[in-house]
Amino acid sequence: MFEKSDESIIQPAKAATLIAAAVIGVTLSGCAAGEDLNKIAGKAGIDFGTAVQAGDAYDPKTRDYIGKTFTMLVPENAMKWENIHPTKAFWNWSDMDAIVALAEEKGLDLRGHTFLWHQQNPPYVNALKGREEAVELLTEQINSVMTRYKGKIREYDVANEVLADNGRMRDTLWLRTIGPDYLDIAFRAARSADPDALLFLNDYSNEYAGTAKGDAFYRLAKELKERGVPLDGVGLQLHLMAEYGLNADALARNVARFRELGLKVAFTEVDVRIKLPVTPEKEEAQGKIFTELLRMAKTESGAGTYMLWGWRDSRSWIPGTFPGYGSAHPVDAKGKEKAFFGEFAKILKER
Ligand code: 9MR
């Protein structure tokens, strides 16, 4: 499944081990020159992670790959309201518990994702009308999840995608039922549920300084901070397109200004979609973006957290959402690491 696509990076000394591993049916992966990628990332002092699906936690091969490759996990869907609390009376803890157990067994950190969102809410949440009942339900949701996973989940995307694409507050059920202070209420509830957890505001198309949404997101984070809302960090999702490349300068300026506010920055959902068909040139452009982002996350003034939104094309959200696009992740549909995957270890080892 997860073999290297570029065999040339395997050193001769490693060959015997690889042959032995093949003989006993083990697939070595997520490692370069004998050292697992998650160890290399750990030494580099960076969170190198991925979104995982519930099924990943139940599959021994995938568990093994994840444990060797990443230092941090985030549930792609398992903590979303409609999955974890689908009816008012029923909590579906099993998938999230399995992901937490996987992280514990492999010694990985966890991000939680997410409480406040305009999508993936169950019908009883979408039916909310009054402020009081909305505050009560939102507080209960935050409290229940964060209490259960206290000390096990390091940080949370408390709120997700609260800005519309024009930079205004998105018209959501939370804005309509609770009003403009719904973020204050959610972040305060989160702080009180688990005072040690780091609390993030997460969004997409917010990565560049000098764009309408990027600047609006900055202003929102600044306002929250200035009025004492317990916000610890911001998430830049970074769902990018290979054809547009990366504006590293605008991203660096953005990261710097959040850090000046005393906020942490995390690259939370990195993927780089390709307009099909895939060509070597497009894949090279894609690789440049993935690797440049890792380099930027790794510098002392950088984000420090680099999360892939899934590592493999075979389980990708992209084709369903962006018809005509695909191949957005570092491992291809056949389970082969793309050529640039080998660069991750090299970058993490750079001083
Ligand atoms: O990748 C997720 C996909 O499996 C779900 O069907 C989808 C539901 O809306 O959400 C996707 O994840 C989103 C994330 O939670 C927030 N940022 C955008 C991601 C891609 O849509």
PDB file of N, CA and C in Angstrom, residues 21-67:
ATOM      1  N   ALA A  21      11.695  -6.892   5.657  1.00  0.00           N
ATOM      2  CA  ALA A  21      10.326  -6.451   5.959  1.00  0.00           C
ATOM      3  C   ALA A  21       9.357  -6.980   4.930  1.00  0.00           C
ATOM      4  N   ALA A  22       9.785  -6.950   3.653  1.00  0.00           N
ATOM      5  CA  ALA A  22       8.907  -7.437   2.587  1.00  0.00           C
ATOM      6  C   ALA A  22       8.628  -8.923   2.788  1.00  0.00           C
ATOM      7  N   VAL A  23       9.684  -9.645   3.188  1.00  0.00           N
ATOM      8  CA  VAL A  23       9.536 -11.087   3.376  1.00  0.00           C
ATOM      9  C   VAL A  23       8.508 -11.387   4.460  1.00  0.00           C
ATOM     10  N   ILE A  24       8.559 -10.617   5.555  1.00  0.00           N
ATOM     11  CA  ILE A  24       7.586 -10.898   6.612  1.00  0.00           C
ATOM     12  C   ILE A  24       6.276 -10.137   6.389  1.00  0.00           C
ATOM     13  N   GLY A  25       6.153  -9.502   5.224  1.00  0.00           N
ATOM     14  CA  GLY A  25       4.875  -8.908   4.853  1.00  0.00           C
ATOM     15  C   GLY A  25       4.595  -7.553   5.484  1.00  0.00           C
ATOM     16  N   VAL A  26       5.630  -6.870   5.946  1.00  0.00           N
ATOM     17  CA  VAL A  26       5.428  -5.545   6.548  1.00  0.00           C
ATOM     18  C   VAL A  26       5.755  -4.499   5.493  1.00  0.00           C
ATOM     19  N   THR A  27       4.948  -3.454   5.390  1.00  0.00           N
ATOM     20  CA  THR A  27       5.271  -2.391   4.453  1.00  0.00           C
ATOM     21  C   THR A  27       5.888  -1.242   5.229  1.00  0.00           C
ATOM     22  N   LEU A  28       7.125  -0.914   4.920  1.00  0.00           N
ATOM     23  CA  LEU A  28       7.761   0.222   5.589  1.00  0.00           C
ATOM     24  C   LEU A  28       7.378   1.485   4.854  1.00  0.00           C
ATOM     25  N   SER A  29       7.008   2.479   5.584  1.00  0.00           N
ATOM     26  CA  SER A  29       6.605   3.711   4.926  1.00  0.00           C
ATOM     27  C   SER A  29       6.676   4.842   5.924  1.00  0.00           C
ATOM     28  N   GLY A  30       6.422   6.072   5.410  1.00  0.00           N
ATOM     29  CA  GLY A  30       6.453   7.224   6.294  1.00  0.00           C
ATOM     30  C   GLY A  30       7.824   7.429   6.897  1.00  0.00           C
ATOM     31  N   CYS A  31       8.844   6.860   6.267  1.00  0.00           N
ATOM     32  CA  CYS A  31      10.171   7.003   6.846  1.00  0.00           C
ATOM     33  C   CYS A  31      11.180   7.279   5.747  1.00  0.00           C
ATOM     34  N   ALA A  32      12.242   7.962   6.096  1.00  0.00           N
ATOM     35  CA  ALA A  32      13.299   8.229   5.144  1.00  0.00           C
ATOM     36  C   ALA A  32      14.611   7.866   5.802  1.00  0.00           C
ATOM     37  N   ALA A  33      15.481   7.206   5.044  1.00  0.00           N
ATOM     38  CA  ALA A  33      16.787   6.804   5.550  1.00  0.00           C
ATOM     39  C   ALA A  33      16.656   6.133   6.912  1.00  0.00           C
ATOM     40  N   GLY A  34      15.632   5.300   7.055  1.00  0.00           N
ATOM     41  CA  GLY A  34      15.529   4.468   8.252  1.00  0.00           C
ATOM     42  C   GLY A  34      14.818   5.092   9.417  1.00  0.00           C
ATOM     43  N   GLU A  35      14.571   6.383   9.395  1.00  0.00           N
ATOM     44  CA  GLU A  35      13.944   6.990  10.557  1.00  0.00           C
ATOM     45  C   GLU A  35      12.503   7.364  10.226  1.00  0.00           C
ATOM     46  N   ASP A  36      11.589   7.037  11.112  1.00  0.00           N
ATOM     47  CA  ASP A  36      10.191   7.357  10.842  1.00  0.00           C
ATOM     48  C   ASP A  36       9.990   8.873  10.762  1.00  0.00           C
ATOM     49  N   LEU A  37       9.083   9.263   9.867  1.00  0.00           N
ATOM     50  CA  LEU A  37       8.832  10.687   9.658  1.00  0.00           C
ATOM     51  C   LEU A  37       8.327  11.358  10.943  1.00  0.00           C
ATOM     52  N   ASN A  38       7.554  10.653  11.719  1.00  0.00           N
ATOM     53  CA  ASN A  38       7.030  11.300  12.931  1.00  0.00           C
ATOM     54  C   ASN A  38       8.150  11.575  13.947  1.00  0.00           C
ATOM     55  N   LYS A  39       9.184  10.744  13.938  1.00  0.00           N
ATOM     56  CA  LYS A  39      10.347  10.991  14.828  1.00  0.00           C
ATOM     57  C   LYS A  39      11.104  12.224  14.338  1.00  0.00           C
ATOM     58  N   ILE A  40      11.253  12.279  13.017  1.00  0.00           N
ATOM     59  CA  ILE A  40      11.984  13.411  12.423  1.00  0.00           C
ATOM     60  C   ILE A  40      11.233  14.718  12.715  1.00  0.00           C
ATOM     61  N   ALA A  41       9.913  14.673  12.567  1.00  0.00           N
ATOM     62  CA  ALA A  41       9.102  15.874  12.853  1.00  0.00           C
ATOM     63  C   ALA A  41       9.206  16.240  14.332  1.00  0.00           C
ATOM     64  N   GLY A  42       9.185  15.224  15.167  1.00  0.00           N
ATOM     65  CA  GLY A  42       9.301  15.468  16.612  1.00  0.00           C
ATOM     66  C   GLY A  42      10.597  16.172  16.946  1.00  0.00           C
ATOM     67  N   LYS A  43      11.681  15.713  16.325  1.00  0.00           N
ATOM     68  CA  LYS A  43      12.989  16.341  16.580  1.00  0.00           C
ATOM     69  C   LYS A  43      13.017  17.775  16.063  1.00  0.00           C
ATOM     70  N   ALA A  44      12.296  18.005  14.958  1.00  0.00           N
ATOM     71  CA  ALA A  44      12.254  19.356  14.382  1.00  0.00           C
ATOM     72  C   ALA A  44      11.355  20.282  15.211  1.00  0.00           C
ATOM     73  N   GLY A  45      10.645  19.716  16.159  1.00  0.00           N
ATOM     74  CA  GLY A  45       9.796  20.529  17.042  1.00  0.00           C
ATOM     75  C   GLY A  45       8.545  21.037  16.350  1.00  0.00           C
ATOM     76  N   ILE A  46       8.063  20.281  15.370  1.00  0.00           N
ATOM     77  CA  ILE A  46       6.886  20.741  14.630  1.00  0.00           C
ATOM     78  C   ILE A  46       5.781  19.680  14.726  1.00  0.00           C
ATOM     79  N   ASP A  47       4.537  20.148  14.727  1.00  0.00           N
ATOM     80  CA  ASP A  47       3.407  19.227  14.622  1.00  0.00           C
ATOM     81  C   ASP A  47       3.217  18.928  13.149  1.00  0.00           C
ATOM     82  N   PHE A  48       3.391  17.669  12.778  1.00  0.00           N
ATOM     83  CA  PHE A  48       3.209  17.256  11.385  1.00  0.00           C
ATOM     84  C   PHE A  48       2.070  16.243  11.406  1.00  0.00           C
ATOM     85  N   GLY A  49       0.908  16.653  10.921  1.00  0.00           N
ATOM     86  CA  GLY A  49      -0.242  15.788  11.170  1.00  0.00           C
ATOM     87  C   GLY A  49      -1.174  15.613  10.001  1.00  0.00           C
ATOM     88  N   THR A  50      -2.265  14.951  10.291  1.00  0.00           N
ATOM     89  CA  THR A  50      -3.266  14.695   9.252  1.00  0.00           C
ATOM     90  C   THR A  50      -4.665  14.576   9.846  1.00  0.00           C
ATOM     91  N   ALA A  51      -5.646  14.868   9.011  1.00  0.00           N
ATOM     92  CA  ALA A  51      -7.029  14.536   9.359  1.00  0.00           C
ATOM     93  C   ALA A  51      -7.195  13.035   9.179  1.00  0.00           C
ATOM     94  N   VAL A  52      -7.958  12.423  10.065  1.00  0.00           N
ATOM     95  CA  VAL A  52      -8.230  10.991   9.938  1.00  0.00           C
ATOM     96  C   VAL A  52      -9.731  10.749   9.934  1.00  0.00           C
ATOM     97  N   GLN A  53     -10.098   9.678   9.260  1.00  0.00           N
ATOM     98  CA  GLN A  53     -11.498   9.268   9.243  1.00  0.00           C
ATOM     99  C   GLN A  53     -11.688   8.188  10.298  1.00  0.00           C
ATOM    100  N   ALA A  54     -12.926   8.025  10.732  1.00  0.00           N
ATOM    101  CA  ALA A  54     -13.174   7.079  11.825  1.00  0.00           C
ATOM    102  C   ALA A  54     -12.645   5.690  11.477  1.00  0.00           C
ATOM    103  N   GLY A  55     -12.848   5.267  10.221  1.00  0.00           N
ATOM    104  CA  GLY A  55     -12.424   3.930   9.814  1.00  0.00           C
ATOM    105  C   GLY A  55     -10.924   3.704   9.971  1.00  0.00           C
ATOM    106  N   ASP A  56     -10.146   4.772   9.884  1.00  0.00           N
ATOM    107  CA  ASP A  56      -8.692   4.637  10.012  1.00  0.00           C
ATOM    108  C   ASP A  56      -8.307   4.070  11.372  1.00  0.00           C
ATOM    109  N   ALA A  57      -9.099   4.408  12.372  1.00  0.00           N
ATOM    110  CA  ALA A  57      -8.772   3.994  13.738  1.00  0.00           C
ATOM    111  C   ALA A  57      -9.020   2.502  13.945  1.00  0.00           C
ATOM    112  N   TYR A  58      -9.757   1.897  13.010  1.00  0.00           N
ATOM    113  CA  TYR A  58     -10.095   0.483  13.168  1.00  0.00           C
ATOM    114  C   TYR A  58      -9.265  -0.428  12.266  1.00  0.00           C
ATOM    115  N   ASP A  59      -8.414   0.168  11.429  1.00  0.00           N
ATOM    116  CA  ASP A  59      -7.665  -0.641  10.457  1.00  0.00           C
ATOM    117  C   ASP A  59      -6.193  -0.747  10.879  1.00  0.00           C
ATOM    118  N   PRO A  60      -5.730  -1.962  11.206  1.00  0.00           N
ATOM    119  CA  PRO A  60      -4.380  -2.110  11.755  1.00  0.00           C
ATOM    120  C   PRO A  60      -3.269  -1.542  10.868  1.00  0.00           C
ATOM    121  N   LYS A  61      -3.355  -1.749   9.545  1.00  0.00           N
ATOM    122  CA  LYS A  61      -2.303  -1.257   8.640  1.00  0.00           C
ATOM    123  C   LYS A  61      -2.247   0.268   8.638  1.00  0.00           C
ATOM    124  N   THR A  62      -3.448   0.857   8.604  1.00  0.00           N
ATOM    125  CA  THR A  62      -3.520   2.310   8.580  1.00  0.00           C
ATOM    126  C   THR A  62      -3.043   2.881   9.917  1.00  0.00           C
ATOM    127  N   ARG A  63      -3.409   2.238  10.985  1.00  0.00           N
ATOM    128  CA  ARG A  63      -2.956   2.686  12.322  1.00  0.00           C
ATOM    129  C   ARG A  63      -1.434   2.706  12.381  1.00  0.00           C
ATOM    130  N   ASP A  64      -0.851   1.668  11.828  1.00  0.00           N
ATOM    131  CA  ASP A  64       0.589   1.547  11.843  1.00  0.00           C
ATOM    132  C   ASP A  64       1.228   2.679  11.027  1.00  0.00           C
ATOM    133  N   TYR A  65       0.672   2.907   9.831  1.00  0.00           N
ATOM    134  CA  TYR A  65       1.200   3.968   8.959  1.00  0.00           C
ATOM    135  C   TYR A  65       1.086   5.332   9.644  1.00  0.00           C
ATOM    136  N   ILE A  66      -0.077   5.595  10.210  1.00  0.00           N
ATOM    137  CA  ILE A  66      -0.305   6.876  10.879  1.00  0.00           C
ATOM    138  C   ILE A  66       0.690   7.064  12.029  1.00  0.00           C
ATOM    139  N   GLY A  67       0.863   6.011  12.797  1.00  0.00           N
ATOM    140  CA  GLY A  67       1.755   6.088  13.964  1.00  0.00           C
ATOM    141  C   GLY A  67       3.193   6.380  13.585  1.00  0.00           C
TER     142      GLY A  67
END
